[in-house]
Coordinates of N, CA and C in Angstrom, one line a residue:
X1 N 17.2 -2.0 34.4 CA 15.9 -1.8 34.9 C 14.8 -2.0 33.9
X2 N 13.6 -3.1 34.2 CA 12.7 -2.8 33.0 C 11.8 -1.8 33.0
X3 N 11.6 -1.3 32.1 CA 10.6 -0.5 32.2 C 9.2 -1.4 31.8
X4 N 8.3 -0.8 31.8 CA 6.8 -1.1 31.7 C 6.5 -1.9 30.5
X5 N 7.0 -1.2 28.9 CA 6.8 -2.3 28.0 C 7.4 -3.3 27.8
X6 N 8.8 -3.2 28.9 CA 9.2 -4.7 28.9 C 8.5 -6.3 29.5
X7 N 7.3 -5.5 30.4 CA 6.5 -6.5 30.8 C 5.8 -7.2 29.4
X8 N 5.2 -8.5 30.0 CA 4.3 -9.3 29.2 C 2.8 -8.8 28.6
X9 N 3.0 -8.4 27.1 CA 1.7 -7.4 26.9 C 0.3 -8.4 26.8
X10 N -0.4 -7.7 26.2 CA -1.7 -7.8 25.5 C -1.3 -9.3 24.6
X11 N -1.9 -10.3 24.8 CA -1.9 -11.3 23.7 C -2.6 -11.2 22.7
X12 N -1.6 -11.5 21.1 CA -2.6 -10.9 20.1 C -3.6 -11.7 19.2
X13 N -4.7 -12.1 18.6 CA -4.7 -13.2 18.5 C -5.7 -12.7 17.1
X14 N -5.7 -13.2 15.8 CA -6.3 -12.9 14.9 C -7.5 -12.6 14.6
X15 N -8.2 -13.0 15.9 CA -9.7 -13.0 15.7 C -10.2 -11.7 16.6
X16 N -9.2 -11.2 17.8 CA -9.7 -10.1 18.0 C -8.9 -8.9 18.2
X17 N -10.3 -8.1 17.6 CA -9.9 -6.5 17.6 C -9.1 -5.7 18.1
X18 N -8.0 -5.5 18.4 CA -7.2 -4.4 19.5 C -7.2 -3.3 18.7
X19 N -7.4 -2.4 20.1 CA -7.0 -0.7 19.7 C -5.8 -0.5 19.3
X20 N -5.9 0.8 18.8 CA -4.1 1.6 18.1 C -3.2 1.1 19.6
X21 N -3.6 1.3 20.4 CA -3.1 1.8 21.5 C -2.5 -0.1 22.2
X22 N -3.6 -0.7 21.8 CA -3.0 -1.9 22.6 C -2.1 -2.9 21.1
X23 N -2.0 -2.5 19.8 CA -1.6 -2.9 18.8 C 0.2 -2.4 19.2
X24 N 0.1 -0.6 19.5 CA 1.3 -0.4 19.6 C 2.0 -1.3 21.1
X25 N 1.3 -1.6 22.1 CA 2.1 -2.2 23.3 C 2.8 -3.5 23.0
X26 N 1.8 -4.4 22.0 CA 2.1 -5.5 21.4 C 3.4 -5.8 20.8
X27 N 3.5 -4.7 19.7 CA 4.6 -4.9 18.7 C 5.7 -4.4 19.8
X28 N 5.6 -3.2 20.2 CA 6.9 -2.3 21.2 C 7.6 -3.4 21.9
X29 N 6.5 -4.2 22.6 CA 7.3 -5.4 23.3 C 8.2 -6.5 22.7
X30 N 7.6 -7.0 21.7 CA 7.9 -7.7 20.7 C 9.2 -7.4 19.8
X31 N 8.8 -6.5 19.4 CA 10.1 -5.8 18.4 C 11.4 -5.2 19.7
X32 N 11.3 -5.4 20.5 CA 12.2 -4.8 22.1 C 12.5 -6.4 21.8
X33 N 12.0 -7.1 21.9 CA 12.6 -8.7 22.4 C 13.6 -9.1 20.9
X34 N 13.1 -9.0 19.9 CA 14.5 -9.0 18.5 C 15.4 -8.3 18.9
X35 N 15.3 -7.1 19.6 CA 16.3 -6.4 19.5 C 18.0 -7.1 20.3
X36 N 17.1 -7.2 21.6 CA 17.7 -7.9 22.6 C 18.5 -9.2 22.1
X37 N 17.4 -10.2 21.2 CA 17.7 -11.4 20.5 C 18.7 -11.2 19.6
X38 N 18.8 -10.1 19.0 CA 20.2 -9.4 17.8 C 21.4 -9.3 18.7
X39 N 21.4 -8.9 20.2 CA 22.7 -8.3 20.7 C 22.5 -7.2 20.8
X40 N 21.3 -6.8 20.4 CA 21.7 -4.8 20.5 C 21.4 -4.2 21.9
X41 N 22.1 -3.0 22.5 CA 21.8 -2.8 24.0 C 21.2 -1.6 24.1
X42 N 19.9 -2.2 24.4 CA 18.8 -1.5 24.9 C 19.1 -0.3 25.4
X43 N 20.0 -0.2 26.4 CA 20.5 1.2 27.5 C 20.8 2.4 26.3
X44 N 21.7 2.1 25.2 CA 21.9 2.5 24.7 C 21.1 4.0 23.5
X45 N 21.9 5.6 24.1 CA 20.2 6.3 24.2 C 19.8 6.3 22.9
X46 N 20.7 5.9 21.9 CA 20.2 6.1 19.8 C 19.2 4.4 20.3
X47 N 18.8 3.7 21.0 CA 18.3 2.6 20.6 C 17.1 2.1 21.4
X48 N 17.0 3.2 22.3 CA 16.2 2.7 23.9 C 15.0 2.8 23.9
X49 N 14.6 4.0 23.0 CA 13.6 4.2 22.1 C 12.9 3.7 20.9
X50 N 13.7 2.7 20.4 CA 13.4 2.2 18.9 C 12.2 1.5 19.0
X51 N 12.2 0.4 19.8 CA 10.7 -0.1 20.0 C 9.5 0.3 20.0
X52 N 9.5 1.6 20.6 CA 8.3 2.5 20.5 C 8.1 3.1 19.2
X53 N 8.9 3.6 18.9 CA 9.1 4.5 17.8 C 8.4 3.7 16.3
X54 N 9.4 2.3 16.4 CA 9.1 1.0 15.2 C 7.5 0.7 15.6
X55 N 6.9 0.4 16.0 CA 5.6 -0.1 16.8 C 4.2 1.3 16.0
X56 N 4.8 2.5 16.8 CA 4.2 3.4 16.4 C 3.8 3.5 14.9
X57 N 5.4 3.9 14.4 CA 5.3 4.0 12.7 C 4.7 2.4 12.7
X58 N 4.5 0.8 12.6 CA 3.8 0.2 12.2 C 2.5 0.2 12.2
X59 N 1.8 1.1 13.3 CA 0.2 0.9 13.6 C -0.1 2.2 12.9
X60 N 0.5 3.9 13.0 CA -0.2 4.2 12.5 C 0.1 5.2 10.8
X61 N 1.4 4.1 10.4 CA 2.1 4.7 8.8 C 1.9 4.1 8.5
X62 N 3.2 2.5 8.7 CA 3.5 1.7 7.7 C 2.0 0.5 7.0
X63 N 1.6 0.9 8.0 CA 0.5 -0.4 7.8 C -0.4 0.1 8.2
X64 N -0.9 0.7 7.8 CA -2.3 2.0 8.4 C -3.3 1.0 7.6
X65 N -3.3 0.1 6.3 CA -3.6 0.0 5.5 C -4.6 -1.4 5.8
X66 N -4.3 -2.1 6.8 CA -4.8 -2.8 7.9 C -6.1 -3.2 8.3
X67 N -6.5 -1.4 9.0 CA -7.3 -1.1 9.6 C -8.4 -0.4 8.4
X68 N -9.4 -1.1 8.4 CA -10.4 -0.7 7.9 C -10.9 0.1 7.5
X69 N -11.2 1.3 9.5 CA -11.5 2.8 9.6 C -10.7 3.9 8.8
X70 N -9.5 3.2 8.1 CA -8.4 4.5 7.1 C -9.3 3.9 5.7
X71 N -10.1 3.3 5.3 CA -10.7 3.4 4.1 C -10.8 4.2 3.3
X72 N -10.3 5.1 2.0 CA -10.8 6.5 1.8 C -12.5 6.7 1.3
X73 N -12.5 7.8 1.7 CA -13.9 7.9 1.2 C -13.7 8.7 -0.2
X74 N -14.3 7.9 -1.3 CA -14.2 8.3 -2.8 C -15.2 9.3 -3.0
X75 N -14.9 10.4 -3.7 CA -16.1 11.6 -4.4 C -16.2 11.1 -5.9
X76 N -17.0 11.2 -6.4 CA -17.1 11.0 -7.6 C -18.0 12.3 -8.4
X77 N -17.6 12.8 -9.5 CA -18.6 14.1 -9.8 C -19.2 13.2 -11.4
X78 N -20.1 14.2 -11.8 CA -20.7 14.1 -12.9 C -19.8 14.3 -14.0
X79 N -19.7 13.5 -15.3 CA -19.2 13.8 -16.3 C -19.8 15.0 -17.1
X80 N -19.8 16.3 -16.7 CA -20.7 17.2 -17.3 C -19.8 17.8 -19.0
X81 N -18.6 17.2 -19.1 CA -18.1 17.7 -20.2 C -18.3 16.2 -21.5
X82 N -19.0 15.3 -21.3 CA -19.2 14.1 -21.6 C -17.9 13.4 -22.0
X83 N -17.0 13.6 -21.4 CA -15.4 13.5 -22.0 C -15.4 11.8 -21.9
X84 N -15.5 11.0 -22.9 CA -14.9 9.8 -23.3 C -13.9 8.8 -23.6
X85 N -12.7 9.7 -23.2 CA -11.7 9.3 -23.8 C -10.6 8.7 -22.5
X86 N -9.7 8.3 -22.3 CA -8.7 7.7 -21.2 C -8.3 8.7 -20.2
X87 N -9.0 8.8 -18.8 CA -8.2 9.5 -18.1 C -7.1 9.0 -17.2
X88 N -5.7 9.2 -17.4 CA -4.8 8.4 -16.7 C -3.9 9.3 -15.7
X89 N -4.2 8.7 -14.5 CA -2.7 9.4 -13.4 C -1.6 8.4 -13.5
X90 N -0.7 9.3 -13.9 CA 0.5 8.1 -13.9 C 1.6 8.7 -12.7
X91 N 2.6 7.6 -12.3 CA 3.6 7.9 -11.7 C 2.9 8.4 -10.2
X92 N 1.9 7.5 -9.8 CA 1.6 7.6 -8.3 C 2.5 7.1 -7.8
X93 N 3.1 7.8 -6.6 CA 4.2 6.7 -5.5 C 3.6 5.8 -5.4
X94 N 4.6 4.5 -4.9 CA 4.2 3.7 -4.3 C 5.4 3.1 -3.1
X95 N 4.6 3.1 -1.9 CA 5.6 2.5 -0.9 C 4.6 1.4 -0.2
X96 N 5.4 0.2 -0.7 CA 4.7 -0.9 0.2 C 5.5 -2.0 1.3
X97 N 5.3 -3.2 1.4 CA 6.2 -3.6 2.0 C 5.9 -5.2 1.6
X98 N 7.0 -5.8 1.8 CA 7.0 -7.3 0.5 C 6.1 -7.9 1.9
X99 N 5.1 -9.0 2.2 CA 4.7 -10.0 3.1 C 5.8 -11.0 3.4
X100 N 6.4 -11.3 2.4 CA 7.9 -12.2 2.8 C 8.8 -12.3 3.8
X101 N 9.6 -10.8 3.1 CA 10.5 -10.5 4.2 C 10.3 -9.2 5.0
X102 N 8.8 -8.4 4.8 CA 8.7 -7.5 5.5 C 9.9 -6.1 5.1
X103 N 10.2 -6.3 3.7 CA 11.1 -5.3 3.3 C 10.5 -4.2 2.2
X104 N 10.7 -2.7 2.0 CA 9.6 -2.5 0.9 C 9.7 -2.8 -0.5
X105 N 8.8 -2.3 -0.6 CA 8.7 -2.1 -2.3 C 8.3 -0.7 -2.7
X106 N 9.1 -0.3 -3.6 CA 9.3 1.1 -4.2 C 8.9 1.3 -5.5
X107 N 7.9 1.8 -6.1 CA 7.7 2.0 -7.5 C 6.6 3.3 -7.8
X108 N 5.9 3.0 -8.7 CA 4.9 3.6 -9.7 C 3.6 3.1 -10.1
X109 N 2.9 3.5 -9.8 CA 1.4 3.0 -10.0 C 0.8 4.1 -10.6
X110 N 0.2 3.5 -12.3 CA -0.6 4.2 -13.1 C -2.0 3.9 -13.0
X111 N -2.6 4.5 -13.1 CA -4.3 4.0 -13.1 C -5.2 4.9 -14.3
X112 N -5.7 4.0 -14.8 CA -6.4 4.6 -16.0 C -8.0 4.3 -16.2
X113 N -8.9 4.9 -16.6 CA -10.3 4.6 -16.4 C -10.9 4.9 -17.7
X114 N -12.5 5.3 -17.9 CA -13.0 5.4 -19.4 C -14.0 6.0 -18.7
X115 N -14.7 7.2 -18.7 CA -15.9 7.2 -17.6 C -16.9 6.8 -18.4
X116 N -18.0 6.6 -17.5 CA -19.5 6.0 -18.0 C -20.5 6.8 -17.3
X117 N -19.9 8.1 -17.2 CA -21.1 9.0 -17.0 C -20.2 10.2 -15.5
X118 N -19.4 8.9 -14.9 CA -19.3 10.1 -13.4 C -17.4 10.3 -13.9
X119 N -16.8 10.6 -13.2 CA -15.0 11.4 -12.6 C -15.0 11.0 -11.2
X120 N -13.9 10.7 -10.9 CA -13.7 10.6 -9.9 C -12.4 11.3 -9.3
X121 N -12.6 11.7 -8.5 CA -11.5 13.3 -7.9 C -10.2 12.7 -8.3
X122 N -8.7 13.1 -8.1 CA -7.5 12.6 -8.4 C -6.8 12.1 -7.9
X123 N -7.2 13.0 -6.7 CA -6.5 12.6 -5.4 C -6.8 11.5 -4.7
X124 N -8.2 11.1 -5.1 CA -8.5 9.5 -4.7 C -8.0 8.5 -5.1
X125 N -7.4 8.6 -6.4 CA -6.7 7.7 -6.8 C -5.4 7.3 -6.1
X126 N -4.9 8.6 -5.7 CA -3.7 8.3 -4.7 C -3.9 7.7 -3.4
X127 N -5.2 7.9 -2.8 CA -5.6 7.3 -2.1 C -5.8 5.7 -1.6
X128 N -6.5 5.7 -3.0 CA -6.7 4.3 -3.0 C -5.7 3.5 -2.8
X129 N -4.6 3.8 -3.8 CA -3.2 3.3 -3.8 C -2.9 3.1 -2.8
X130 N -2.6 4.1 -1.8 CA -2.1 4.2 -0.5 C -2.9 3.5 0.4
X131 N -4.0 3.1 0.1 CA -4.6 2.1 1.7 C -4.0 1.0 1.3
X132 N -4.8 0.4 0.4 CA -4.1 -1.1 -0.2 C -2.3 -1.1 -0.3
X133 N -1.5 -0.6 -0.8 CA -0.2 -0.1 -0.3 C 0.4 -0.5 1.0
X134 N -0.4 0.1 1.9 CA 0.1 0.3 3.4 C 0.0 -0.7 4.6
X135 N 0.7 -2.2 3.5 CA -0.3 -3.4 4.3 C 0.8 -4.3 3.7
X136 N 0.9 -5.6 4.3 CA 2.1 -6.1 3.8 C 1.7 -6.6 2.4
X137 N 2.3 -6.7 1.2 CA 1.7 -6.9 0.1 C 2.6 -7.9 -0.6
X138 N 1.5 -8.2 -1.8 CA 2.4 -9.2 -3.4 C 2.0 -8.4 -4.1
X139 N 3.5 -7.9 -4.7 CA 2.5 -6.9 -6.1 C 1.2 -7.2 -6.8
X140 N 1.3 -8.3 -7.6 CA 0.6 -8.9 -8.1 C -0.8 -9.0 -7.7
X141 N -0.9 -9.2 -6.2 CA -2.5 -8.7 -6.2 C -2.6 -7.2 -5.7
X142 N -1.7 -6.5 -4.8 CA -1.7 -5.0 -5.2 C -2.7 -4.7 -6.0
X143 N -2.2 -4.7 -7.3 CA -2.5 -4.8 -8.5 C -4.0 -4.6 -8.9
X144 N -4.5 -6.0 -8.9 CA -5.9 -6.1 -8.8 C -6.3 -5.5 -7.6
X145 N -6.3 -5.6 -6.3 CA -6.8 -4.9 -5.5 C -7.4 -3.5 -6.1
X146 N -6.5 -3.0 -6.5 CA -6.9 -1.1 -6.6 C -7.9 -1.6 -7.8
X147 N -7.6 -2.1 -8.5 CA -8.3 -2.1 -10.1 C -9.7 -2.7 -9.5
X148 N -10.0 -4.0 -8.5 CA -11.3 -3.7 -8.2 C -11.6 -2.7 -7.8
X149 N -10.8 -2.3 -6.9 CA -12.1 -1.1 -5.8 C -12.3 -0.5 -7.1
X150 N -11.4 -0.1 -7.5 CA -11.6 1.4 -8.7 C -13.3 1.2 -9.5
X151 N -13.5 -0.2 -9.5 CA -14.5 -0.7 -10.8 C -15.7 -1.2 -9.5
X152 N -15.5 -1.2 -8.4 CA -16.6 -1.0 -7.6 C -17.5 -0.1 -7.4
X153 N -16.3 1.1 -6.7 CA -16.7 2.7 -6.2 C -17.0 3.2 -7.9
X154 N -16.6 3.0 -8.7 CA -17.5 3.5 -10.0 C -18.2 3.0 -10.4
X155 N -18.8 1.4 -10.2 CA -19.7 0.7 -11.2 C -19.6 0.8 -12.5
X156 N -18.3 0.5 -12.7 CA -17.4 0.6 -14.3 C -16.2 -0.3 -14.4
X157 N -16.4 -1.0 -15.3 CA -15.2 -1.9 -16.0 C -14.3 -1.8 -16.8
X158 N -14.6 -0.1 -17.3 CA -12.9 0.2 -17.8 C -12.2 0.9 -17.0
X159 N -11.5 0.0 -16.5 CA -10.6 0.4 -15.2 C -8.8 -0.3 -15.8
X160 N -7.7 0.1 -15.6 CA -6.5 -0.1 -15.9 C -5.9 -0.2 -14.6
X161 N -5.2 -0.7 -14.4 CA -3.8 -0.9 -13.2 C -2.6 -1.3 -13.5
X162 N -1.3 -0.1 -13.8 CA -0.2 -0.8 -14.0 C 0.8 -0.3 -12.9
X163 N 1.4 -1.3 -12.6 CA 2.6 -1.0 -11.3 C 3.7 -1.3 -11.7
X164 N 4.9 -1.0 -12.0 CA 6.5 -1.0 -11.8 C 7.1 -0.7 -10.6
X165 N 7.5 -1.7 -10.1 CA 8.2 -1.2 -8.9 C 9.3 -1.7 -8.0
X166 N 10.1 -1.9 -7.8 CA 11.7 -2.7 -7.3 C 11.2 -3.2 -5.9
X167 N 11.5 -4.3 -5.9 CA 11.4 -5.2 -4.4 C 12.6 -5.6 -3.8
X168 N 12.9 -4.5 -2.3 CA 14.3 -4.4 -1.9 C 14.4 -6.1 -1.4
X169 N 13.5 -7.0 -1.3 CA 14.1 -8.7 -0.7 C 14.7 -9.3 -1.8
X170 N 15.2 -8.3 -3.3 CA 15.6 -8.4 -4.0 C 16.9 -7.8 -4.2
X171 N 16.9 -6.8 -3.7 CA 17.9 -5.3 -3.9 C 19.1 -5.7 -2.2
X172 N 17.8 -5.8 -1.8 CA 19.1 -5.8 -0.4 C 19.1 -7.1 0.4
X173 N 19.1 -8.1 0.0 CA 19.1 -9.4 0.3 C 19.1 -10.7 -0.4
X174 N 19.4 -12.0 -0.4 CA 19.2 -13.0 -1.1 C 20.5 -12.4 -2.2
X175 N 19.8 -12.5 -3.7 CA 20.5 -11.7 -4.6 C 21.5 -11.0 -4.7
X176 N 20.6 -10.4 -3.9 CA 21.4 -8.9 -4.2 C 21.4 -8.1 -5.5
X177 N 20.2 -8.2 -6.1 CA 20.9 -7.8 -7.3 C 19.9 -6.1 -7.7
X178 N 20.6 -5.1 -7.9 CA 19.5 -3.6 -7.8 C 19.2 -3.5 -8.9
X179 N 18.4 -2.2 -9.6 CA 17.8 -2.1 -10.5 C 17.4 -3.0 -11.3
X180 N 16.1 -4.0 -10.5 CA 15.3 -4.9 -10.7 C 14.0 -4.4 -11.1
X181 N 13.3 -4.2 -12.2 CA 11.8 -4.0 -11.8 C 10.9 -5.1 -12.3
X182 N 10.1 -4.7 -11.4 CA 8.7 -6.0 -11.7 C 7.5 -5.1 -12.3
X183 N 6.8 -5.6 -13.5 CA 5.7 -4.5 -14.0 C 4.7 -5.8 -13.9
X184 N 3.2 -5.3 -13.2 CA 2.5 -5.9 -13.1 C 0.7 -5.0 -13.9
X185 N -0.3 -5.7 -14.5 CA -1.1 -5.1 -14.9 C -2.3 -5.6 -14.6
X186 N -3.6 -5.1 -14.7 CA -4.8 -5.9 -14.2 C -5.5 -4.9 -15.4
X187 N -6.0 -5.1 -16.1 CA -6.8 -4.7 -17.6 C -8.1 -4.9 -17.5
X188 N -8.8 -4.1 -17.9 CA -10.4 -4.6 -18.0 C -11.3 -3.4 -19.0
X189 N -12.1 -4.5 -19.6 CA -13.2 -3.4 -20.0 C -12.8 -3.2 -21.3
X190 N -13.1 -1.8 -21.9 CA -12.2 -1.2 -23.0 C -10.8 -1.8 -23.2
X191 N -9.9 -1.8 -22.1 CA -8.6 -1.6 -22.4 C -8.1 -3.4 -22.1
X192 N -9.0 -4.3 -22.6 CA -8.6 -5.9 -23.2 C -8.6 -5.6 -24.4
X193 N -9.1 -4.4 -25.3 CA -9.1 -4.3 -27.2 C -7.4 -3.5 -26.9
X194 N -7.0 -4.3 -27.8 CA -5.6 -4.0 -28.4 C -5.7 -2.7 -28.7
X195 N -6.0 -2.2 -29.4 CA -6.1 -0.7 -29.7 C -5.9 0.5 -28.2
X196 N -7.1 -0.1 -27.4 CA -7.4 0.7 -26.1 C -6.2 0.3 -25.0
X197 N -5.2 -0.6 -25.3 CA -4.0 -1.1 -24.4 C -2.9 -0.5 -24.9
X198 N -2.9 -0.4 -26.4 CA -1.8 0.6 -27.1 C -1.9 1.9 -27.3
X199 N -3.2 2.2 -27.1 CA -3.0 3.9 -27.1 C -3.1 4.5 -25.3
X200 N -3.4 3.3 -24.0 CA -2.7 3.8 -22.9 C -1.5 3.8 -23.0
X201 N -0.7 2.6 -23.3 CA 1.2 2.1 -23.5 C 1.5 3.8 -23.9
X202 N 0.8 3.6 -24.9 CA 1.2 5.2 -25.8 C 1.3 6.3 -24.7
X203 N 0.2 6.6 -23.9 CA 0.2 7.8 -23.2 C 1.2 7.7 -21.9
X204 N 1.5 6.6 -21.2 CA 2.5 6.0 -21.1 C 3.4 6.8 -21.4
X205 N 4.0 6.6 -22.1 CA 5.6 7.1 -22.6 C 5.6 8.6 -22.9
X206 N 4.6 9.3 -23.1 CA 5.0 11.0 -22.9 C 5.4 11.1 -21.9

C-alpha cells in the first residue's frame, strides 16, 4: 500500500525557495525511490521509516548549513587587556560531507587570529565552522570560507585557517585506502611572515 510520501512531491527547482517542511517531502520521496531502486523492501519495519528519518536529518543536521537563517550570529567584545599576541582554538570538530560522493569528512579545524582592538567569543568559532561545515563541501574551500567570514565579522586580516581531515570517498570507496589525511590552510595578514606561521606551527604541536 502507498502511503502519502510515496505520491509525486513538490518539484524542486534551484531558483525557488521551499520550506523545511516541503524540502523534507522532497528528499523522503526521493531517497524512498533509491531505496526501492537498491532492492531494499520498504515493508520491512528496520527500513519503512528510513526515508523520513534520512530527509529529516538532511534538512535539519546534515546540511543545516544550506539555509541561510542558521547563520551564527558573532559577538565580539573589546580587547580591554590589549592582548596582541595569537589567539588560537585548535582541534574544532569537523563533520562535513564530500560534494562528490556525498560521503563525510572527519577532521580538525584550527583557527587563529591577532586582534586589532576587539575578541571574539570561542564558541563562535565553532560555530562558524559548523555552518560552513554542514553543506556539501571541498576542503579546500571549507578552508577559505571560514577564514573569510572570520576577517569580515572582524574587519581584520590576521586571520589563520588550518584543517586536517580524512575523506571517507577515500577511506570507504574507490581506494580504499584509511588513515589518509588532507591538511589544508588559508593564511593571511601577520601569519604570511614566516616567523608568525612558525610560531602558530609551534603552538600547534603543544
Amino acid at each position: 500500500m502507498q502511503t502519502d510520501f510515496a505520491k509525486e512531491p513538490i518539484v524542486a527547482h534551484s531558483n525557488i525557495a521551499l520550506t523545511n517542511e516541503e524540502k523534507i517531502k522532497v528528499i523522503r520521496y526521493h531517497f524512498r525511490e533509491i531505496m526501492l531502486a537498491l532492492g531494499l523492501d520498504l515493508e520491512d519495519d528496520s527500513l519503512k521509516d528510513t526515508p523520513g528519518r534520512v530527509a529529516k536529518m538532511f534538512v535539519n543536521e546534515t546540511f543545516l548549513g544550506l539555509n541561510p537563517v542558521n547563520e551564527p550570529s558573532v559577538t565580539l567584545f573589546e580587547n580591554k587587556f590589549k592582548y596582541n599576541e595569537i589567539v588560537l582554538e585548535k582541534d574544532i570538530p569537523l563533520y562535513s560531507y564530500c560534494e562528490h560522493h556525498f560521503v563525510p569528512i572527519i577532521g580538525k579545524v584550527h583557527i587563529a587570529y591577532i586582534s586589532k582592538g576587539m575578541v571574539i567569543g570561542l564558541s563562535k568559532l565553532n560555530r562558524i565552522t559548523e555552518y560552513f561545515a554542514k553543506r556539501p563541501q571541498v576542503q579546500e574551500r571549507l578552508t577559505i570560507q571560514i577564514a573569510e567570514y572570520l576577517k569580515q565579522v572582524m574587519a581584520m586580516e590576521d586571520v589563520a585557517v588550518i584543517i586536517k581531515a580524512e575523506h571517507l570517498c577515500v577511506a570507504s570507496r574507490g581506494v580504499n585506502h584509511t588513515g589518509c589525511a588532507t591538511v589544508t590552510q588559508s593564511l593571511h595578514g601577520q601569519f604570511l611572515k614566516k616567523e608568525r606561521s612558525s610560531e602558530l606551527y609551534s603552538l600547534l604541536a603543544i
